[in-house]
Structures are given as structure tokens and as C-alpha cells.
Amino acid sequence: MAMGFGVGFIVGLTSMGGATLMTPFLILVLGVRPHLAVGTDLVYASLTKSVGALIHWKQGLVDLRIARTMALGSLPAGVAGSLAVYAVGRLSPAADRYLRDSIGITLLAVTAALALRGRWHGRRPARWRSARRRDLATVAWGALIGAVVGFTSIGSGTLILPFLVWAYDVPAARLVGTDVFHAAILLTATGSVLAGLGGVQWDVLPWLLAGSLPGVTLGSRLAPRLPEKALRLVLMAVLLVSAWKLTQ
């Protein structure tokens, strides 16, 4: 419950870091097997993201066309990734090594995305010869990240939003809302697959939620008073240590 509070607090402060912190915690601290940690985090994140998605939806900050185009690639790839992580996890405990390495590598990619956040945040959108090419690129990126999320539970927001900023000339607030809405759909689909297969550590989930809900509330209230850059640096340091521990 304390970890759920901490993760929720960081998410409320920075709007990032949920899965990137929760999955390593489940593996490194609680000793949950990697494929169960992935499933547990996907279900946990789907519940929390759905609340955020509903808020953005009510505020009119969701572009359904972009979310639908991204989902065309991310949903089938995400389901495939979830099936793959469950299959690998069922092989033998020795296969956990490959899952830990995959999660660690994904954490490094997320850390790089966070480090470059200031640079891509203010860039002008790319120029496309046609909307069709942009849509194809969106589907392809959605498929890539969907597979990563399904296999590791990490990257549904951190690795999608930079692409949306680069590809679409849409106000930032609307892109964030669309990203959260799409992430809620992707996480619900992938989490449902692993939940149906028995790939979720259900006894841990209520305690995580009990801590994260007050944590995200407190973090959201304190967010305007604390420097985001310093918080991002701390989060990146934690991710790097987690990635190193997972790949040892």
C-alpha cells in the first residue's frame, strides 16, 4: 500500500512513471514472477488510466480519430504481446531471465524518452505528403509500442506521446488527453487477456489501489508547487537503477 501511495504520488506530480515504477517494484521488492508482475501492473494501470481518460473525455480533450488510428495497430499487437509474455512465463522459472531483461531494456528506452522530453515538447509537427502516410505511420508506431506494452506493461504513455507531438499539429492538452484515452484502451485490452489467463497477482492489487488513489490526489495538488525538472531527474535515476538491477 505504501508503494501504491508512492507511485500514485509521483504520477500525480509528473503525470508519468506508473508502470515504469510499479513493475520493477513487484519483481525486485515483492518477488513476484515477471509475467505475473506484468499482468498485475496492466490491470492496475488500466483502472487508474481509465479514471484519467474519463476526465479528459468530459473536458473534450480526446481526439477520437487519432486514438482510433493508433489503436488499429496497438490493440492486436498488445494482445499478441500479452499472450507472448504469458507463454514465456509458463515455460519455466529460467525464462524469467529473458522477461527481466526485456523489462530492463524497456526502462532504459523510457528513461531516454524522459531525458529528451524537453526537446521534443516544443518542436513543430512533421510535414506529411498525405494524411494516409501519417495514418500508416501512426498504426505502425502503435503496433510497435502495443507489443512492448503487452510484453512488459511499460510505455503506454511515455513512448506514445512523443510520436503524437511529432506527427500531429494538435494542441498539447488535446494530445495528452488522447494519449491517456488510448492508453486506457490498450491497458484494458492487454490486462484483460492476462487476467483471463490467470496471469495476475490478485492479492496484491487491492493494496496497490488503496495506496495509489490518495497518493495521486495529493501529488496532483502539490504539482504546481514543485519543480518538474527536478522530479523528472529523480524519476530517471530510479528507472536507471531499476533497469540495472533487472538485468543483473
mmCIF file of C-alpha atoms in Angstrom:
data_model
loop_
_atom_site.group_PDB
_atom_site.id
_atom_site.type_symbol
_atom_site.label_atom_id
_atom_site.label_comp_id
_atom_site.label_asym_id
_atom_site.label_seq_id
_atom_site.Cartn_x
_atom_site.Cartn_y
_atom_site.Cartn_z
ATOM 1 C CA MET A 1 0.000 0.000 0.000
ATOM 2 C CA ALA A 2 2.907 2.343 0.762
ATOM 3 C CA MET A 3 4.384 1.667 -2.680
ATOM 4 C CA GLY A 4 0.987 2.280 -4.277
ATOM 5 C CA PHE A 5 0.865 5.615 -2.475
ATOM 6 C CA GLY A 6 4.384 6.491 -3.670
ATOM 7 C CA VAL A 7 3.654 5.591 -7.277
ATOM 8 C CA GLY A 8 0.347 7.447 -7.234
ATOM 9 C CA PHE A 9 2.062 10.474 -5.697
ATOM 10 C CA ILE A 10 4.724 10.553 -8.438
ATOM 11 C CA VAL A 11 2.096 10.100 -11.158
ATOM 12 C CA GLY A 12 0.108 12.986 -9.704
ATOM 13 C CA LEU A 13 3.209 15.185 -9.593
ATOM 14 C CA THR A 14 4.640 14.379 -13.012
ATOM 15 C CA SER A 15 1.816 12.623 -14.956
ATOM 16 C CA MET A 16 4.257 9.778 -15.700
ATOM 17 C CA GLY A 17 6.013 6.841 -14.111
ATOM 18 C CA GLY A 18 3.178 4.494 -13.092
ATOM 19 C CA ALA A 19 4.090 1.246 -14.842
ATOM 20 C CA THR A 20 7.781 2.118 -15.013
ATOM 21 C CA LEU A 21 7.930 2.102 -11.204
ATOM 22 C CA MET A 22 5.297 -0.483 -10.326
ATOM 23 C CA THR A 23 6.546 -3.407 -12.419
ATOM 24 C CA PRO A 24 10.162 -3.256 -11.101
ATOM 25 C CA PHE A 25 8.806 -2.910 -7.555
ATOM 26 C CA LEU A 26 6.666 -6.016 -7.898
ATOM 27 C CA ILE A 27 9.627 -8.014 -9.237
ATOM 28 C CA LEU A 28 12.534 -6.663 -7.187
ATOM 29 C CA VAL A 29 10.838 -5.975 -3.836
ATOM 30 C CA LEU A 30 7.842 -8.304 -3.600
ATOM 31 C CA GLY A 31 9.456 -11.148 -5.563
ATOM 32 C CA VAL A 32 6.532 -11.524 -7.985
ATOM 33 C CA ARG A 33 7.447 -13.518 -11.104
ATOM 34 C CA PRO A 34 7.877 -11.205 -14.116
ATOM 35 C CA HIS A 35 4.901 -12.422 -16.161
ATOM 36 C CA LEU A 36 2.611 -12.037 -13.135
ATOM 37 C CA ALA A 37 4.075 -8.597 -12.406
ATOM 38 C CA VAL A 38 3.297 -7.525 -15.970
ATOM 39 C CA GLY A 39 -0.298 -8.746 -15.736
ATOM 40 C CA THR A 40 -0.841 -7.190 -12.314
ATOM 41 C CA ASP A 41 0.529 -3.850 -13.451
ATOM 42 C CA LEU A 42 -1.570 -3.866 -16.637
ATOM 43 C CA VAL A 43 -4.776 -4.365 -14.633
ATOM 44 C CA TYR A 44 -3.698 -1.794 -12.024
ATOM 45 C CA ALA A 45 -2.750 0.760 -14.680
ATOM 46 C CA SER A 46 -5.925 0.183 -16.699
ATOM 47 C CA LEU A 47 -8.055 1.121 -13.691
ATOM 48 C CA THR A 48 -6.078 4.276 -12.907
ATOM 49 C CA LYS A 49 -5.762 5.348 -16.556
ATOM 50 C CA SER A 50 -9.487 4.859 -17.124
ATOM 51 C CA VAL A 51 -10.228 7.448 -14.447
ATOM 52 C CA GLY A 52 -7.906 9.910 -16.169
ATOM 53 C CA ALA A 53 -9.356 9.077 -19.577
ATOM 54 C CA LEU A 54 -12.873 9.812 -18.334
ATOM 55 C CA ILE A 55 -11.785 13.202 -17.018
ATOM 56 C CA HIS A 56 -10.103 14.133 -20.322
ATOM 57 C CA TRP A 57 -13.149 12.890 -22.242
ATOM 58 C CA LYS A 58 -15.510 15.086 -20.236
ATOM 59 C CA GLN A 59 -13.230 18.067 -20.869
ATOM 60 C CA GLY A 60 -13.367 17.469 -24.628
ATOM 61 C CA LEU A 61 -9.619 16.784 -24.824
ATOM 62 C CA VAL A 62 -9.745 13.476 -26.716
ATOM 63 C CA ASP A 63 -9.243 13.219 -30.488
ATOM 64 C CA LEU A 64 -11.116 10.032 -31.307
ATOM 65 C CA ARG A 65 -9.725 9.789 -34.831
ATOM 66 C CA ILE A 66 -6.115 9.767 -33.631
ATOM 67 C CA ALA A 67 -6.905 7.329 -30.809
ATOM 68 C CA ARG A 68 -8.733 5.004 -33.215
ATOM 69 C CA THR A 69 -5.901 5.073 -35.742
ATOM 70 C CA MET A 70 -3.311 4.318 -33.068
ATOM 71 C CA ALA A 71 -5.473 1.523 -31.665
ATOM 72 C CA LEU A 72 -5.655 -0.206 -35.060
ATOM 73 C CA GLY A 73 -2.012 -1.137 -34.578
ATOM 74 C CA SER A 74 -1.655 -1.182 -30.795
ATOM 75 C CA LEU A 75 -4.573 -3.419 -29.805
ATOM 76 C CA PRO A 76 -3.747 -6.530 -31.872
ATOM 77 C CA ALA A 77 -0.034 -6.137 -31.166
ATOM 78 C CA GLY A 78 -0.702 -5.563 -27.460
ATOM 79 C CA VAL A 79 -2.854 -8.683 -27.208
ATOM 80 C CA ALA A 80 -0.129 -10.647 -29.007
ATOM 81 C CA GLY A 81 2.458 -9.268 -26.568
ATOM 82 C CA SER A 82 0.329 -10.302 -23.596
ATOM 83 C CA LEU A 83 -0.081 -13.810 -24.963
ATOM 84 C CA ALA A 84 3.667 -13.981 -25.554
ATOM 85 C CA VAL A 85 4.630 -12.878 -22.032
ATOM 86 C CA TYR A 86 2.216 -15.404 -20.546
ATOM 87 C CA ALA A 87 3.585 -18.177 -22.767
ATOM 88 C CA VAL A 88 7.189 -17.342 -21.870
ATOM 89 C CA GLY A 89 6.317 -17.107 -18.172
ATOM 90 C CA ARG A 90 4.731 -20.555 -18.284
ATOM 91 C CA LEU A 91 7.805 -22.228 -19.775
ATOM 92 C CA SER A 92 9.958 -22.422 -16.656
ATOM 93 C CA PRO A 93 11.419 -20.146 -13.961
ATOM 94 C CA ALA A 94 14.573 -19.972 -16.099
ATOM 95 C CA ALA A 95 12.613 -17.986 -18.699
ATOM 96 C CA ASP A 96 12.142 -15.216 -16.121
ATOM 97 C CA ARG A 97 15.658 -14.045 -17.013
ATOM 98 C CA TYR A 98 14.529 -13.075 -20.520
ATOM 99 C CA LEU A 99 11.475 -11.234 -19.199
ATOM 100 C CA ARG A 100 13.540 -9.304 -16.650
ATOM 101 C CA ASP A 101 15.999 -8.284 -19.371
ATOM 102 C CA SER A 102 13.142 -7.160 -21.641
ATOM 103 C CA ILE A 103 11.642 -5.032 -18.884
ATOM 104 C CA GLY A 104 15.050 -3.562 -18.035
ATOM 105 C CA ILE A 105 15.714 -2.598 -21.674
ATOM 106 C CA THR A 106 12.276 -1.008 -21.919
ATOM 107 C CA LEU A 107 13.010 1.017 -18.789
ATOM 108 C CA LEU A 108 16.134 2.365 -20.495
ATOM 109 C CA ALA A 109 14.047 3.414 -23.510
ATOM 110 C CA VAL A 110 11.585 5.184 -21.221
ATOM 111 C CA THR A 111 14.439 6.924 -19.404
ATOM 112 C CA ALA A 112 15.778 8.177 -22.750
ATOM 113 C CA ALA A 113 12.305 9.457 -23.684
ATOM 114 C CA LEU A 114 12.089 11.333 -20.391
ATOM 115 C CA ALA A 115 15.558 12.808 -20.882
ATOM 116 C CA LEU A 116 14.565 14.123 -24.314
ATOM 117 C CA ARG A 117 11.157 15.342 -23.192
ATOM 118 C CA GLY A 118 12.183 18.998 -23.092
ATOM 119 C CA ARG A 119 13.490 18.834 -26.668
ATOM 120 C CA TRP A 120 10.544 17.185 -28.401
ATOM 121 C CA HIS A 121 7.940 19.076 -26.368
ATOM 122 C CA GLY A 122 8.467 22.351 -28.228
ATOM 123 C CA ARG A 123 9.110 21.036 -31.743
ATOM 124 C CA ARG A 124 6.922 21.716 -34.719
ATOM 125 C CA PRO A 125 4.960 18.772 -36.119
ATOM 126 C CA ALA A 126 6.355 16.905 -39.112
ATOM 127 C CA ARG A 127 5.126 17.718 -42.613
ATOM 128 C CA TRP A 128 3.422 14.825 -44.380
ATOM 129 C CA ARG A 129 2.807 14.363 -48.090
ATOM 130 C CA SER A 130 -0.579 12.893 -47.314
ATOM 131 C CA ALA A 131 -2.800 12.077 -44.361
ATOM 132 C CA ARG A 132 -2.646 8.425 -45.419
ATOM 133 C CA ARG A 133 1.122 8.264 -44.806
ATOM 134 C CA ARG A 134 0.655 9.808 -41.380
ATOM 135 C CA ASP A 135 -2.067 7.296 -40.571
ATOM 136 C CA LEU A 136 0.136 4.381 -41.657
ATOM 137 C CA ALA A 137 2.978 5.688 -39.503
ATOM 138 C CA THR A 138 0.574 6.022 -36.574
ATOM 139 C CA VAL A 139 -0.651 2.450 -36.985
ATOM 140 C CA ALA A 140 2.935 1.161 -37.262
ATOM 141 C CA TRP A 141 4.113 3.024 -34.160
ATOM 142 C CA GLY A 142 1.010 1.904 -32.307
ATOM 143 C CA ALA A 143 1.789 -1.711 -33.204
ATOM 144 C CA LEU A 144 5.383 -1.414 -32.012
ATOM 145 C CA ILE A 145 4.539 0.189 -28.686
ATOM 146 C CA GLY A 146 1.474 -2.018 -28.247
ATOM 147 C CA ALA A 147 3.669 -5.118 -28.449
ATOM 148 C CA VAL A 148 6.110 -3.597 -25.945
ATOM 149 C CA VAL A 149 3.297 -2.706 -23.526
ATOM 150 C CA GLY A 150 1.705 -6.140 -23.806
ATOM 151 C CA PHE A 151 5.034 -7.845 -23.098
ATOM 152 C CA THR A 152 6.394 -5.521 -20.383
ATOM 153 C CA SER A 153 3.412 -3.332 -19.257
ATOM 154 C CA ILE A 154 5.658 -0.275 -19.783
ATOM 155 C CA GLY A 155 5.489 2.604 -22.274
ATOM 156 C CA SER A 156 1.767 3.145 -22.936
ATOM 157 C CA GLY A 157 2.123 6.887 -22.344
ATOM 158 C CA THR A 158 5.818 7.747 -22.230
ATOM 159 C CA LEU A 159 6.601 6.210 -25.622
ATOM 160 C CA ILE A 160 3.362 7.193 -27.395
ATOM 161 C CA LEU A 161 3.116 10.899 -26.582
ATOM 162 C CA PRO A 162 6.434 11.935 -28.231
ATOM 163 C CA PHE A 163 5.207 10.416 -31.515
ATOM 164 C CA LEU A 164 1.880 12.238 -31.293
ATOM 165 C CA VAL A 165 3.650 15.546 -30.673
ATOM 166 C CA TRP A 166 5.908 14.908 -33.668
ATOM 167 C CA ALA A 167 3.200 13.679 -36.029
ATOM 168 C CA TYR A 168 0.144 15.848 -35.328
ATOM 169 C CA ASP A 169 -0.465 19.586 -35.359
ATOM 170 C CA VAL A 170 -2.878 19.438 -32.428
ATOM 171 C CA PRO A 171 -2.874 21.443 -29.147
ATOM 172 C CA ALA A 172 -0.714 19.828 -26.475
ATOM 173 C CA ALA A 173 -3.566 19.411 -23.987
ATOM 174 C CA ARG A 174 -5.606 17.524 -26.588
ATOM 175 C CA LEU A 175 -2.660 15.255 -27.399
ATOM 176 C CA VAL A 176 -2.188 14.443 -23.716
ATOM 177 C CA GLY A 177 -5.886 13.643 -23.373
ATOM 178 C CA THR A 178 -5.785 11.466 -26.487
ATOM 179 C CA ASP A 179 -2.688 9.681 -25.185
ATOM 180 C CA VAL A 180 -4.340 8.908 -21.829
ATOM 181 C CA PHE A 181 -7.545 7.749 -23.575
ATOM 182 C CA HIS A 182 -5.642 5.454 -25.923
ATOM 183 C CA ALA A 183 -3.519 4.115 -23.058
ATOM 184 C CA ALA A 184 -6.657 3.244 -21.086
ATOM 185 C CA ILE A 185 -7.994 1.221 -24.038
ATOM 186 C CA LEU A 186 -4.675 -0.536 -24.655
ATOM 187 C CA LEU A 187 -4.079 -1.356 -20.993
ATOM 188 C CA THR A 188 -7.629 -2.635 -20.535
ATOM 189 C CA ALA A 189 -7.305 -4.935 -23.560
ATOM 190 C CA THR A 190 -3.913 -6.338 -22.597
ATOM 191 C CA GLY A 191 -4.756 -6.566 -18.914
ATOM 192 C CA SER A 192 -7.986 -8.405 -19.673
ATOM 193 C CA VAL A 193 -6.075 -11.024 -21.662
ATOM 194 C CA LEU A 194 -3.697 -11.797 -18.808
ATOM 195 C CA ALA A 195 -6.481 -11.621 -16.226
ATOM 196 C CA GLY A 196 -8.442 -14.207 -18.200
ATOM 197 C CA LEU A 197 -5.393 -16.478 -18.380
ATOM 198 C CA GLY A 198 -4.655 -16.248 -14.666
ATOM 199 C CA GLY A 199 -1.615 -14.027 -15.153
ATOM 200 C CA VAL A 200 -2.461 -11.522 -12.387
ATOM 201 C CA GLN A 201 -1.396 -11.484 -8.718
ATOM 202 C CA TRP A 202 -4.861 -10.552 -7.441
ATOM 203 C CA ASP A 203 -3.985 -10.483 -3.722
ATOM 204 C CA VAL A 204 -1.595 -7.552 -4.303
ATOM 205 C CA LEU A 205 -3.905 -5.418 -6.453
ATOM 206 C CA PRO A 206 -6.332 -4.052 -3.795
ATOM 207 C CA TRP A 207 -3.446 -2.840 -1.632
ATOM 208 C CA LEU A 208 -1.801 -1.059 -4.553
ATOM 209 C CA LEU A 209 -5.055 0.726 -5.404
ATOM 210 C CA ALA A 210 -5.727 1.600 -1.760
ATOM 211 C CA GLY A 211 -2.426 3.460 -1.658
ATOM 212 C CA SER A 212 -2.371 4.959 -5.144
ATOM 213 C CA LEU A 213 -5.725 6.751 -5.041
ATOM 214 C CA PRO A 214 -4.846 9.088 -2.130
ATOM 215 C CA GLY A 215 -1.295 9.331 -3.477
ATOM 216 C CA VAL A 216 -2.333 10.618 -6.898
ATOM 217 C CA THR A 217 -4.745 13.064 -5.250
ATOM 218 C CA LEU A 218 -2.031 14.532 -3.029
ATOM 219 C CA GLY A 219 0.500 14.605 -5.855
ATOM 220 C CA SER A 220 -1.906 16.432 -8.165
ATOM 221 C CA ARG A 221 -2.482 19.108 -5.523
ATOM 222 C CA LEU A 222 1.241 19.640 -4.932
ATOM 223 C CA ALA A 223 2.242 19.522 -8.620
ATOM 224 C CA PRO A 224 2.067 23.303 -9.259
ATOM 225 C CA ARG A 225 4.381 23.999 -6.297
ATOM 226 C CA LEU A 226 7.275 21.653 -7.128
ATOM 227 C CA PRO A 227 9.843 21.851 -9.984
ATOM 228 C CA GLU A 228 9.011 19.259 -12.661
ATOM 229 C CA LYS A 229 12.603 19.148 -13.955
ATOM 230 C CA ALA A 230 13.993 18.063 -10.592
ATOM 231 C CA LEU A 231 11.239 15.484 -10.192
ATOM 232 C CA ARG A 232 11.947 14.111 -13.653
ATOM 233 C CA LEU A 233 15.644 13.750 -12.837
ATOM 234 C CA VAL A 234 14.828 11.798 -9.672
ATOM 235 C CA LEU A 235 12.448 9.555 -11.604
ATOM 236 C CA MET A 236 15.081 8.921 -14.282
ATOM 237 C CA ALA A 237 17.636 7.975 -11.619
ATOM 238 C CA VAL A 238 15.203 5.477 -10.079
ATOM 239 C CA LEU A 239 14.484 3.974 -13.508
ATOM 240 C CA LEU A 240 18.174 3.574 -14.298
ATOM 241 C CA VAL A 241 18.817 1.785 -11.005
ATOM 242 C CA SER A 242 15.788 -0.462 -11.598
ATOM 243 C CA ALA A 243 16.955 -1.287 -15.123
ATOM 244 C CA TRP A 244 20.428 -2.163 -13.832
ATOM 245 C CA LYS A 245 19.023 -4.424 -11.093
ATOM 246 C CA LEU A 246 16.663 -6.201 -13.501
ATOM 247 C CA THR A 247 19.397 -7.000 -15.993
ATOM 248 C CA GLN A 248 21.908 -8.304 -13.429
#
